[in-house]
mmCIF file of C-alpha atoms and ligand atoms in Angstrom:
data_model
loop_
_atom_site.group_PDB
_atom_site.id
_atom_site.type_symbol
_atom_site.label_atom_id
_atom_site.label_comp_id
_atom_site.label_asym_id
_atom_site.label_seq_id
_atom_site.Cartn_x
_atom_site.Cartn_y
_atom_site.Cartn_z
ATOM 1 C CA MET A 93 28.610 117.368 275.453
ATOM 2 C CA GLU A 94 31.066 119.972 274.170
ATOM 3 C CA GLN A 95 31.211 123.326 275.822
ATOM 4 C CA SER A 96 31.288 126.242 273.456
ATOM 5 C CA ASP A 97 32.471 129.655 274.619
ATOM 6 C CA THR A 98 29.624 131.349 272.858
ATOM 7 C CA ILE A 99 26.736 129.254 274.112
ATOM 8 C CA GLU A 100 25.181 130.334 277.368
ATOM 9 C CA ARG A 101 23.867 127.377 279.336
ATOM 10 C CA SER A 102 21.805 128.352 282.339
ATOM 11 C CA LEU A 103 20.780 126.545 285.496
ATOM 12 C CA VAL A 104 17.714 128.007 287.199
ATOM 13 C CA ILE A 105 17.710 126.949 290.850
ATOM 14 C CA GLY A 106 14.257 127.407 292.337
ATOM 15 C CA ALA A 107 12.599 126.766 288.962
ATOM 16 C CA SER A 108 9.284 125.870 290.610
ATOM 17 C CA GLY A 109 9.181 129.107 292.570
ATOM 18 C CA GLN A 110 7.432 132.373 291.857
ATOM 19 C CA ILE A 111 10.236 133.958 289.821
ATOM 20 C CA GLY A 112 11.753 130.729 288.500
ATOM 21 C CA THR A 113 8.563 129.501 286.833
ATOM 22 C CA GLU A 114 8.449 132.610 284.642
ATOM 23 C CA LEU A 115 12.138 133.378 284.224
ATOM 24 C CA ILE A 116 12.887 129.920 282.872
ATOM 25 C CA LEU A 117 10.323 130.327 280.085
ATOM 26 C CA LYS A 118 11.937 133.607 279.018
ATOM 27 C CA LEU A 119 15.430 132.072 279.116
ATOM 28 C CA GLY A 120 14.117 129.179 277.034
ATOM 29 C CA GLU A 121 12.809 131.650 274.423
ATOM 30 C CA LEU A 122 16.118 133.511 274.343
ATOM 31 C CA HIS A 123 18.648 130.678 274.419
ATOM 32 C CA GLY A 124 16.602 127.589 273.479
ATOM 33 C CA ALA A 125 15.056 125.214 276.040
ATOM 34 C CA GLU A 126 17.909 122.767 275.385
ATOM 35 C CA ASN A 127 20.313 125.318 276.898
ATOM 36 C CA VAL A 128 18.356 125.890 280.095
ATOM 37 C CA VAL A 129 18.154 123.421 282.982
ATOM 38 C CA ALA A 130 15.536 123.649 285.726
ATOM 39 C CA ALA A 131 16.361 122.658 289.286
ATOM 40 C CA ASP A 132 14.290 122.636 292.433
ATOM 41 C CA ILE A 133 13.836 120.663 295.615
ATOM 42 C CA ARG A 134 10.140 120.436 294.690
ATOM 43 C CA PRO A 135 8.546 118.740 291.672
ATOM 44 C CA PRO A 136 7.930 120.883 288.540
ATOM 45 C CA ALA A 137 5.271 123.480 289.360
ATOM 46 C CA SER A 138 3.756 123.808 285.905
ATOM 47 C CA GLU A 139 3.225 121.883 282.704
ATOM 48 C CA GLU A 140 5.321 124.409 280.802
ATOM 49 C CA LEU A 141 8.369 123.229 282.717
ATOM 50 C CA SER A 142 8.156 119.866 280.972
ATOM 51 C CA ASN A 143 10.082 121.394 278.018
ATOM 52 C CA PHE A 144 13.158 121.647 280.219
ATOM 53 C CA THR A 145 15.501 119.103 281.716
ATOM 54 C CA TYR A 146 14.561 118.973 285.390
ATOM 55 C CA GLU A 147 17.008 118.228 288.204
ATOM 56 C CA HIS A 148 15.923 117.516 291.742
ATOM 57 C CA LEU A 149 18.446 119.625 293.665
ATOM 58 C CA ASN A 150 19.001 120.714 297.229
ATOM 59 C CA ILE A 151 21.040 123.906 297.078
ATOM 60 C CA LEU A 152 22.630 123.108 300.440
ATOM 61 C CA ASN A 153 24.243 120.028 298.887
ATOM 62 C CA ASP A 154 27.408 121.425 297.315
ATOM 63 C CA GLU A 155 28.539 118.104 295.809
ATOM 64 C CA GLN A 156 25.218 117.600 294.066
ATOM 65 C CA LEU A 157 25.284 121.178 292.791
ATOM 66 C CA LYS A 158 28.777 120.676 291.330
ATOM 67 C CA GLU A 159 27.745 117.417 289.712
ATOM 68 C CA VAL A 160 24.663 118.957 288.046
ATOM 69 C CA ILE A 161 26.676 121.948 286.807
ATOM 70 C CA ALA A 162 29.418 119.743 285.357
ATOM 71 C CA ARG A 163 27.003 117.278 283.748
ATOM 72 C CA HIS A 164 25.115 120.047 281.923
ATOM 73 C CA ASN A 165 28.110 122.299 281.098
ATOM 74 C CA ILE A 166 26.421 125.187 282.885
ATOM 75 C CA THR A 167 27.867 128.678 282.336
ATOM 76 C CA THR A 168 25.307 130.810 284.215
ATOM 77 C CA VAL A 169 23.449 130.146 287.449
ATOM 78 C CA TYR A 170 20.241 131.892 288.505
ATOM 79 C CA LEU A 171 20.011 131.164 292.223
ATOM 80 C CA LEU A 172 16.380 131.839 293.100
ATOM 81 C CA ALA A 173 15.876 129.349 295.950
ATOM 82 C CA ALA A 174 15.233 131.282 299.163
ATOM 83 C CA MET A 175 12.992 131.513 302.175
ATOM 84 C CA LEU A 176 10.842 134.664 302.030
ATOM 85 C CA SER A 177 10.181 137.225 304.737
ATOM 86 C CA ALA A 178 7.152 135.882 306.620
ATOM 87 C CA THR A 179 8.341 132.246 306.740
ATOM 88 C CA ALA A 180 11.869 133.308 307.659
ATOM 89 C CA GLU A 181 10.576 135.036 310.818
ATOM 90 C CA GLN A 182 9.227 131.653 311.957
ATOM 91 C CA GLN A 183 12.480 129.751 311.274
ATOM 92 C CA PRO A 184 15.379 132.212 311.558
ATOM 93 C CA GLU A 185 18.309 129.809 311.520
ATOM 94 C CA ARG A 186 16.941 127.632 308.740
ATOM 95 C CA ALA A 187 16.291 130.756 306.698
ATOM 96 C CA TRP A 188 19.839 132.000 307.261
ATOM 97 C CA ASP A 189 21.232 128.627 306.192
ATOM 98 C CA LEU A 190 19.111 128.333 303.107
ATOM 99 C CA ASN A 191 19.583 131.946 302.016
ATOM 100 C CA MET A 192 23.344 132.089 302.676
ATOM 101 C CA VAL A 193 24.897 128.633 302.216
ATOM 102 C CA GLY A 194 23.402 128.269 298.749
ATOM 103 C CA LEU A 195 24.816 131.643 297.760
ATOM 104 C CA PHE A 196 28.316 130.727 298.946
ATOM 105 C CA ASN A 197 28.140 127.422 297.083
ATOM 106 C CA VAL A 198 27.340 129.234 293.841
ATOM 107 C CA LEU A 199 29.724 132.184 294.339
ATOM 108 C CA ASN A 200 32.592 129.776 295.031
ATOM 109 C CA LEU A 201 31.945 127.948 291.766
ATOM 110 C CA ALA A 202 32.196 131.297 289.970
ATOM 111 C CA LYS A 203 35.363 132.157 291.915
ATOM 112 C CA ASP A 204 36.853 128.827 290.773
ATOM 113 C CA LYS A 205 35.829 129.652 287.170
ATOM 114 C CA VAL A 206 33.560 126.597 286.932
ATOM 115 C CA ILE A 207 30.745 128.974 285.928
ATOM 116 C CA LYS A 208 30.952 132.424 284.326
ATOM 117 C CA LYS A 209 28.010 134.386 285.604
ATOM 118 C CA VAL A 210 25.635 134.435 288.570
ATOM 119 C CA PHE A 211 22.251 136.049 289.142
ATOM 120 C CA TRP A 212 21.070 136.321 292.718
ATOM 121 C CA PRO A 213 17.936 138.191 293.784
ATOM 122 C CA SER A 214 17.960 140.652 296.640
ATOM 123 C CA SER A 215 14.951 142.548 297.944
ATOM 124 C CA ILE A 216 13.556 145.792 299.296
ATOM 125 C CA ALA A 217 13.848 143.888 302.606
ATOM 126 C CA VAL A 218 17.502 145.042 302.869
ATOM 127 C CA PHE A 219 16.078 148.368 304.000
ATOM 128 C CA GLY A 220 14.823 148.903 307.530
ATOM 129 C CA PRO A 221 12.961 151.349 309.756
ATOM 130 C CA SER A 222 15.847 153.867 309.727
ATOM 131 C CA THR A 223 15.955 153.983 305.889
ATOM 132 C CA PRO A 224 14.297 156.993 304.215
ATOM 133 C CA SER A 225 11.047 155.376 303.171
ATOM 134 C CA GLU A 226 10.019 157.504 300.196
ATOM 135 C CA ASN A 227 12.007 157.239 296.995
ATOM 136 C CA THR A 228 14.579 155.168 298.845
ATOM 137 C CA PRO A 229 17.947 155.827 297.204
ATOM 138 C CA GLN A 230 20.297 153.185 295.797
ATOM 139 C CA THR A 231 22.851 153.903 298.519
ATOM 140 C CA THR A 232 21.369 154.669 301.922
ATOM 141 C CA VAL A 233 21.031 153.454 305.505
ATOM 142 C CA CYS A 234 20.386 149.689 305.509
ATOM 143 C CA GLU A 235 19.515 148.399 308.969
ATOM 144 C CA PRO A 236 17.006 145.602 308.263
ATOM 145 C CA ASN A 237 15.198 144.173 311.289
ATOM 146 C CA THR A 238 13.858 141.007 309.653
ATOM 147 C CA VAL A 239 15.594 137.644 309.268
ATOM 148 C CA TYR A 240 15.033 137.755 305.526
ATOM 149 C CA GLY A 241 16.359 141.317 305.229
ATOM 150 C CA ILE A 242 19.462 140.513 307.266
ATOM 151 C CA SER A 243 20.244 137.535 305.004
ATOM 152 C CA LYS A 244 19.672 139.551 301.824
ATOM 153 C CA LEU A 245 21.867 142.425 303.015
ATOM 154 C CA ALA A 246 24.656 140.027 303.996
ATOM 155 C CA GLY A 247 24.285 138.333 300.604
ATOM 156 C CA GLU A 248 24.606 141.672 298.812
ATOM 157 C CA ARG A 249 27.822 142.438 300.679
ATOM 158 C CA TRP A 250 29.226 139.018 299.720
ATOM 159 C CA CYS A 251 28.287 139.515 296.063
ATOM 160 C CA GLU A 252 30.124 142.821 295.983
ATOM 161 C CA TYR A 253 33.082 141.260 297.817
ATOM 162 C CA TYR A 254 33.365 138.328 295.377
ATOM 163 C CA HIS A 255 33.201 140.742 292.466
ATOM 164 C CA ALA A 256 35.821 143.124 293.891
ATOM 165 C CA ASN A 257 38.242 140.497 295.176
ATOM 166 C CA TYR A 258 37.803 137.518 292.861
ATOM 167 C CA GLY A 259 36.409 139.132 289.711
ATOM 168 C CA VAL A 260 33.152 137.172 289.961
ATOM 169 C CA ASP A 261 30.505 138.370 287.480
ATOM 170 C CA VAL A 262 27.553 138.380 289.868
ATOM 171 C CA ARG A 263 24.512 140.555 289.195
ATOM 172 C CA SER A 264 21.571 141.300 291.431
ATOM 173 C CA ILE A 265 18.298 143.188 291.725
ATOM 174 C CA ARG A 266 16.450 144.322 294.841
ATOM 175 C CA TYR A 267 13.000 143.132 293.780
ATOM 176 C CA PRO A 268 9.939 144.867 295.163
ATOM 177 C CA GLY A 269 6.830 142.754 295.925
ATOM 178 C CA LEU A 270 6.301 140.592 292.836
ATOM 179 C CA ILE A 271 2.862 139.877 291.435
ATOM 180 C CA GLY A 272 2.288 137.164 288.858
ATOM 181 C CA TYR A 273 -0.344 134.675 287.756
ATOM 182 C CA LYS A 274 1.762 131.717 286.632
ATOM 183 C CA SER A 275 2.686 130.442 290.071
ATOM 184 C CA ALA A 276 1.661 131.138 293.631
ATOM 185 C CA PRO A 277 4.042 132.999 295.898
ATOM 186 C CA GLY A 278 4.817 131.487 299.265
ATOM 187 C CA GLY A 279 5.697 133.018 302.598
ATOM 188 C CA GLY A 280 6.135 136.651 301.579
ATOM 189 C CA THR A 281 4.747 139.825 303.115
ATOM 190 C CA THR A 282 3.739 141.221 299.734
ATOM 191 C CA ASP A 283 1.812 138.054 298.759
ATOM 192 C CA TYR A 284 -1.538 139.621 299.679
ATOM 193 C CA ALA A 285 -1.331 141.521 296.393
ATOM 194 C CA VAL A 286 -1.497 138.206 294.498
ATOM 195 C CA ASP A 287 -4.126 136.462 296.661
ATOM 196 C CA ILE A 288 -6.466 139.433 296.424
ATOM 197 C CA TYR A 289 -7.074 138.820 292.682
ATOM 198 C CA TYR A 290 -8.002 135.159 293.264
ATOM 199 C CA LYS A 291 -10.485 136.111 295.987
ATOM 200 C CA ALA A 292 -11.948 138.904 293.854
ATOM 201 C CA LEU A 293 -12.638 136.452 291.014
ATOM 202 C CA GLU A 294 -14.201 133.944 293.379
ATOM 203 C CA GLU A 295 -16.536 136.791 294.380
ATOM 204 C CA LYS A 296 -15.420 136.344 297.958
ATOM 205 C CA PRO A 297 -14.536 139.119 300.417
ATOM 206 C CA PHE A 298 -10.827 139.456 301.067
ATOM 207 C CA THR A 299 -9.296 139.846 304.514
ATOM 208 C CA CYS A 300 -5.961 141.613 304.186
ATOM 209 C CA PHE A 301 -3.183 140.868 306.687
ATOM 210 C CA LEU A 302 -1.845 144.424 306.288
ATOM 211 C CA ASN A 303 -3.747 147.571 307.184
ATOM 212 C CA GLU A 304 -5.392 149.663 304.492
ATOM 213 C CA ASP A 305 -2.743 152.355 304.186
ATOM 214 C CA THR A 306 0.436 150.228 304.116
ATOM 215 C CA ARG A 307 2.223 151.483 301.024
ATOM 216 C CA LEU A 308 4.763 149.101 299.479
ATOM 217 C CA PRO A 309 6.769 148.977 296.242
ATOM 218 C CA MET A 310 5.371 146.337 293.876
ATOM 219 C CA MET A 311 5.885 145.042 290.329
ATOM 220 C CA LEU A 312 4.182 142.806 287.793
ATOM 221 C CA MET A 313 6.268 139.703 287.072
ATOM 222 C CA GLU A 314 6.599 140.644 283.360
ATOM 223 C CA ASP A 315 8.513 143.742 284.417
ATOM 224 C CA ALA A 316 10.637 141.788 286.901
ATOM 225 C CA ILE A 317 11.620 139.242 284.247
ATOM 226 C CA GLN A 318 12.362 142.014 281.757
ATOM 227 C CA ALA A 319 14.616 143.713 284.331
ATOM 228 C CA THR A 320 16.442 140.466 285.060
ATOM 229 C CA ILE A 321 17.144 139.769 281.403
ATOM 230 C CA GLN A 322 18.167 143.371 280.755
ATOM 231 C CA LEU A 323 20.631 143.308 283.650
ATOM 232 C CA MET A 324 22.036 139.891 282.704
ATOM 233 C CA THR A 325 22.609 140.894 279.076
ATOM 234 C CA SER A 326 24.188 144.289 279.838
ATOM 235 C CA PRO A 327 27.897 144.688 279.162
ATOM 236 C CA ALA A 328 29.813 144.209 282.434
ATOM 237 C CA GLU A 329 31.543 147.576 282.116
ATOM 238 C CA LYS A 330 28.200 149.393 282.312
ATOM 239 C CA LEU A 331 27.436 148.005 285.762
ATOM 240 C CA SER A 332 28.446 150.318 288.606
ATOM 241 C CA VAL A 333 26.614 148.313 291.289
ATOM 242 C CA ARG A 334 27.726 144.792 292.215
ATOM 243 C CA SER A 335 25.790 144.557 295.454
ATOM 244 C CA SER A 336 22.235 144.869 294.112
ATOM 245 C CA TYR A 337 20.254 147.354 292.018
ATOM 246 C CA ASN A 338 17.147 149.200 293.207
ATOM 247 C CA ILE A 339 14.346 148.845 290.676
ATOM 248 C CA SER A 340 10.934 150.415 290.863
ATOM 249 C CA GLY A 341 7.635 149.424 289.284
ATOM 250 C CA MET A 342 4.690 150.933 291.142
ATOM 251 C CA ASP A 343 3.647 151.436 294.740
ATOM 252 C CA PHE A 344 0.211 151.132 296.301
ATOM 253 C CA THR A 345 -1.706 150.420 299.507
ATOM 254 C CA PRO A 346 -4.209 147.583 300.071
ATOM 255 C CA LYS A 347 -6.991 150.184 299.863
ATOM 256 C CA GLU A 348 -5.753 151.366 296.449
ATOM 257 C CA ILE A 349 -5.412 147.868 294.955
ATOM 258 C CA ALA A 350 -8.928 147.083 296.246
ATOM 259 C CA ALA A 351 -10.247 150.250 294.565
ATOM 260 C CA SER A 352 -8.581 149.295 291.275
ATOM 261 C CA ILE A 353 -10.298 145.867 291.468
ATOM 262 C CA GLN A 354 -13.638 147.537 292.290
ATOM 263 C CA ASN A 355 -13.356 149.425 288.983
ATOM 264 C CA HIS A 356 -13.863 146.004 287.338
ATOM 265 C CA ILE A 357 -15.807 144.151 290.065
ATOM 266 C CA PRO A 358 -17.843 146.784 291.950
ATOM 267 C CA SER A 359 -19.109 144.288 294.542
ATOM 268 C CA PHE A 360 -15.591 143.314 295.668
ATOM 269 C CA ALA A 361 -15.268 143.728 299.456
ATOM 270 C CA ILE A 362 -12.123 143.962 301.565
ATOM 271 C CA ASP A 363 -11.525 144.115 305.310
ATOM 272 C CA TYR A 364 -8.344 144.308 307.333
ATOM 273 C CA ALA A 365 -6.882 142.082 310.062
ATOM 274 C CA PRO A 366 -3.201 143.011 310.371
ATOM 275 C CA ASP A 367 -0.991 140.236 311.796
ATOM 276 C CA PHE A 368 2.779 139.836 312.424
ATOM 277 C CA ARG A 369 3.446 140.721 308.780
ATOM 278 C CA GLN A 370 2.361 144.320 309.454
ATOM 279 C CA LYS A 371 5.573 144.909 311.405
ATOM 280 C CA ILE A 372 7.648 143.531 308.519
ATOM 281 C CA ALA A 373 5.837 145.746 306.003
ATOM 282 C CA ASP A 374 6.198 148.797 308.262
ATOM 283 C CA SER A 375 9.969 148.369 308.219
ATOM 284 C CA TRP A 376 10.162 148.505 304.406
ATOM 285 C CA PRO A 377 10.171 151.527 302.067
ATOM 286 C CA SER A 378 7.015 152.795 300.433
ATOM 287 C CA SER A 379 8.684 153.717 297.136
ATOM 288 C CA ILE A 380 12.042 153.192 295.438
ATOM 289 C CA ASP A 381 14.414 155.438 293.505
ATOM 290 C CA ASP A 382 15.799 153.413 290.598
ATOM 291 C CA ARG A 383 17.726 156.068 288.717
ATOM 292 C CA VAL A 384 21.019 154.167 288.947
ATOM 293 C CA ALA A 385 19.516 151.080 287.242
ATOM 294 C CA ASN A 386 17.997 153.405 284.651
ATOM 295 C CA LYS A 387 21.317 155.092 283.967
ATOM 296 C CA ASP A 388 23.463 151.924 283.962
ATOM 297 C CA TRP A 389 21.270 149.541 281.959
ATOM 298 C CA GLY A 390 18.241 151.495 280.850
ATOM 299 C CA TRP A 391 15.714 150.095 283.315
ATOM 300 C CA LYS A 392 12.161 151.436 283.049
ATOM 301 C CA ALA A 393 8.996 149.653 284.218
ATOM 302 C CA SER A 394 6.024 149.289 281.869
ATOM 303 C CA TYR A 395 3.129 148.459 284.207
ATOM 304 C CA ASP A 396 1.189 150.690 286.618
ATOM 305 C CA LEU A 397 -1.558 149.637 289.056
ATOM 306 C CA ASP A 398 -4.406 149.904 286.524
ATOM 307 C CA ARG A 399 -2.607 147.750 283.962
ATOM 308 C CA LEU A 400 -1.541 145.305 286.680
ATOM 309 C CA THR A 401 -5.173 144.824 287.709
ATOM 310 C CA GLU A 402 -6.321 144.371 284.106
ATOM 311 C CA VAL A 403 -3.663 141.733 283.438
ATOM 312 C CA MET A 404 -4.160 139.883 286.728
ATOM 313 C CA LEU A 405 -7.960 139.734 286.499
ATOM 314 C CA GLN A 406 -7.796 138.551 282.906
ATOM 315 C CA GLU A 407 -5.077 135.935 283.394
ATOM 316 C CA VAL A 408 -6.300 134.562 286.742
ATOM 317 C CA ALA A 409 -9.788 134.222 285.231
ATOM 318 C CA LYS A 410 -8.332 132.245 282.282
ATOM 319 C CA LYS A 411 -6.413 130.013 284.652
ATOM 320 C CA LYS A 412 -9.514 129.315 286.732
ATOM 321 C CA MET A 413 -11.524 128.447 283.622
ATOM 322 C CA LYS A 414 -8.831 126.058 282.462
ATOM 323 C CA LEU A 415 -8.791 124.340 285.860
ATOM 324 C CA GLU A 416 -12.571 124.049 285.888
ATOM 325 C CA THR A 417 -12.651 122.385 282.458
ATOM 326 C CA LEU A 418 -10.058 119.768 283.431
HETATM 327 N N1 LIG B 74 8.166 139.635 298.303
HETATM 328 C C1 LIG B 74 9.152 139.451 299.328
HETATM 329 C C2 LIG B 74 8.533 139.130 300.629
HETATM 330 O O1 LIG B 74 7.464 139.636 300.889
HETATM 331 C C3 LIG B 74 9.986 140.699 299.465
HETATM 332 O O2 LIG B 74 11.171 140.526 298.795
HETATM 333 O O3 LIG B 74 9.113 138.434 301.398
#
């Protein structure tokens, strides 16, 4: 296959994950499915992924990564494979390995000019208990006290370092809690805000693992994908941040999301049984200042809590109906 300078060929690593499942569809729309390759250590998570070439890939295997990139003439890598906050607390060293070694493997390929561009997601988890928690600024105290947060902060520093010292075009976003209906999240502290919609539609009470007034920054997946594409298509000279950009969508507490569901399903009941994830959530900001992303590449979220609830209830209901008719 001939490599053209103008054609962007992307590899999405973690294509069966929460972000990957949706991002790959958008990249397929923009560049053509033939120019986007899916990779994951797991089998394809959805039928829609069958339009894409699928590679079984372990990101810790550098040789395999190189081989896949060469075989498909990849120019851009989206490295989405990671262990999220709650799971990482249970397996600290494995999480560090998975979250860091994969990043080095990809950054080194960009340093060696094998690929041109890298996207790597960071998180609000880079912040910690000593960070100002309301309207957390782009540049502020970052003393994370979770395994996941430590790995994301280290990753951000390496991204900036590779950009400054080796000219690597790496771009990153500090995602808030992401809420989508296409694939299930796994092992995150913000996942309750996805599960709650499934329980509400099953007409079952929901037991939340965070207490009722834990306020966290959140975002509908549509907005997160939009932000990712906007950042990746911005001219390099506009980007003043090469660690990772703050972006904000909405923020709410479990009590507020429950109330927004009760506007549609008045009988919906919630109770609270905080577990070890409460401590993780308590260390994170309650809202995010994203003015730098707005200034540099025009970021602005479209969805608030009411619209999020409308979309989630509608789409999860459709998904359930489809499953029931199979
Ligand atoms: N959603 C992630 C988590 O809860 C935060 O980046 O781990």
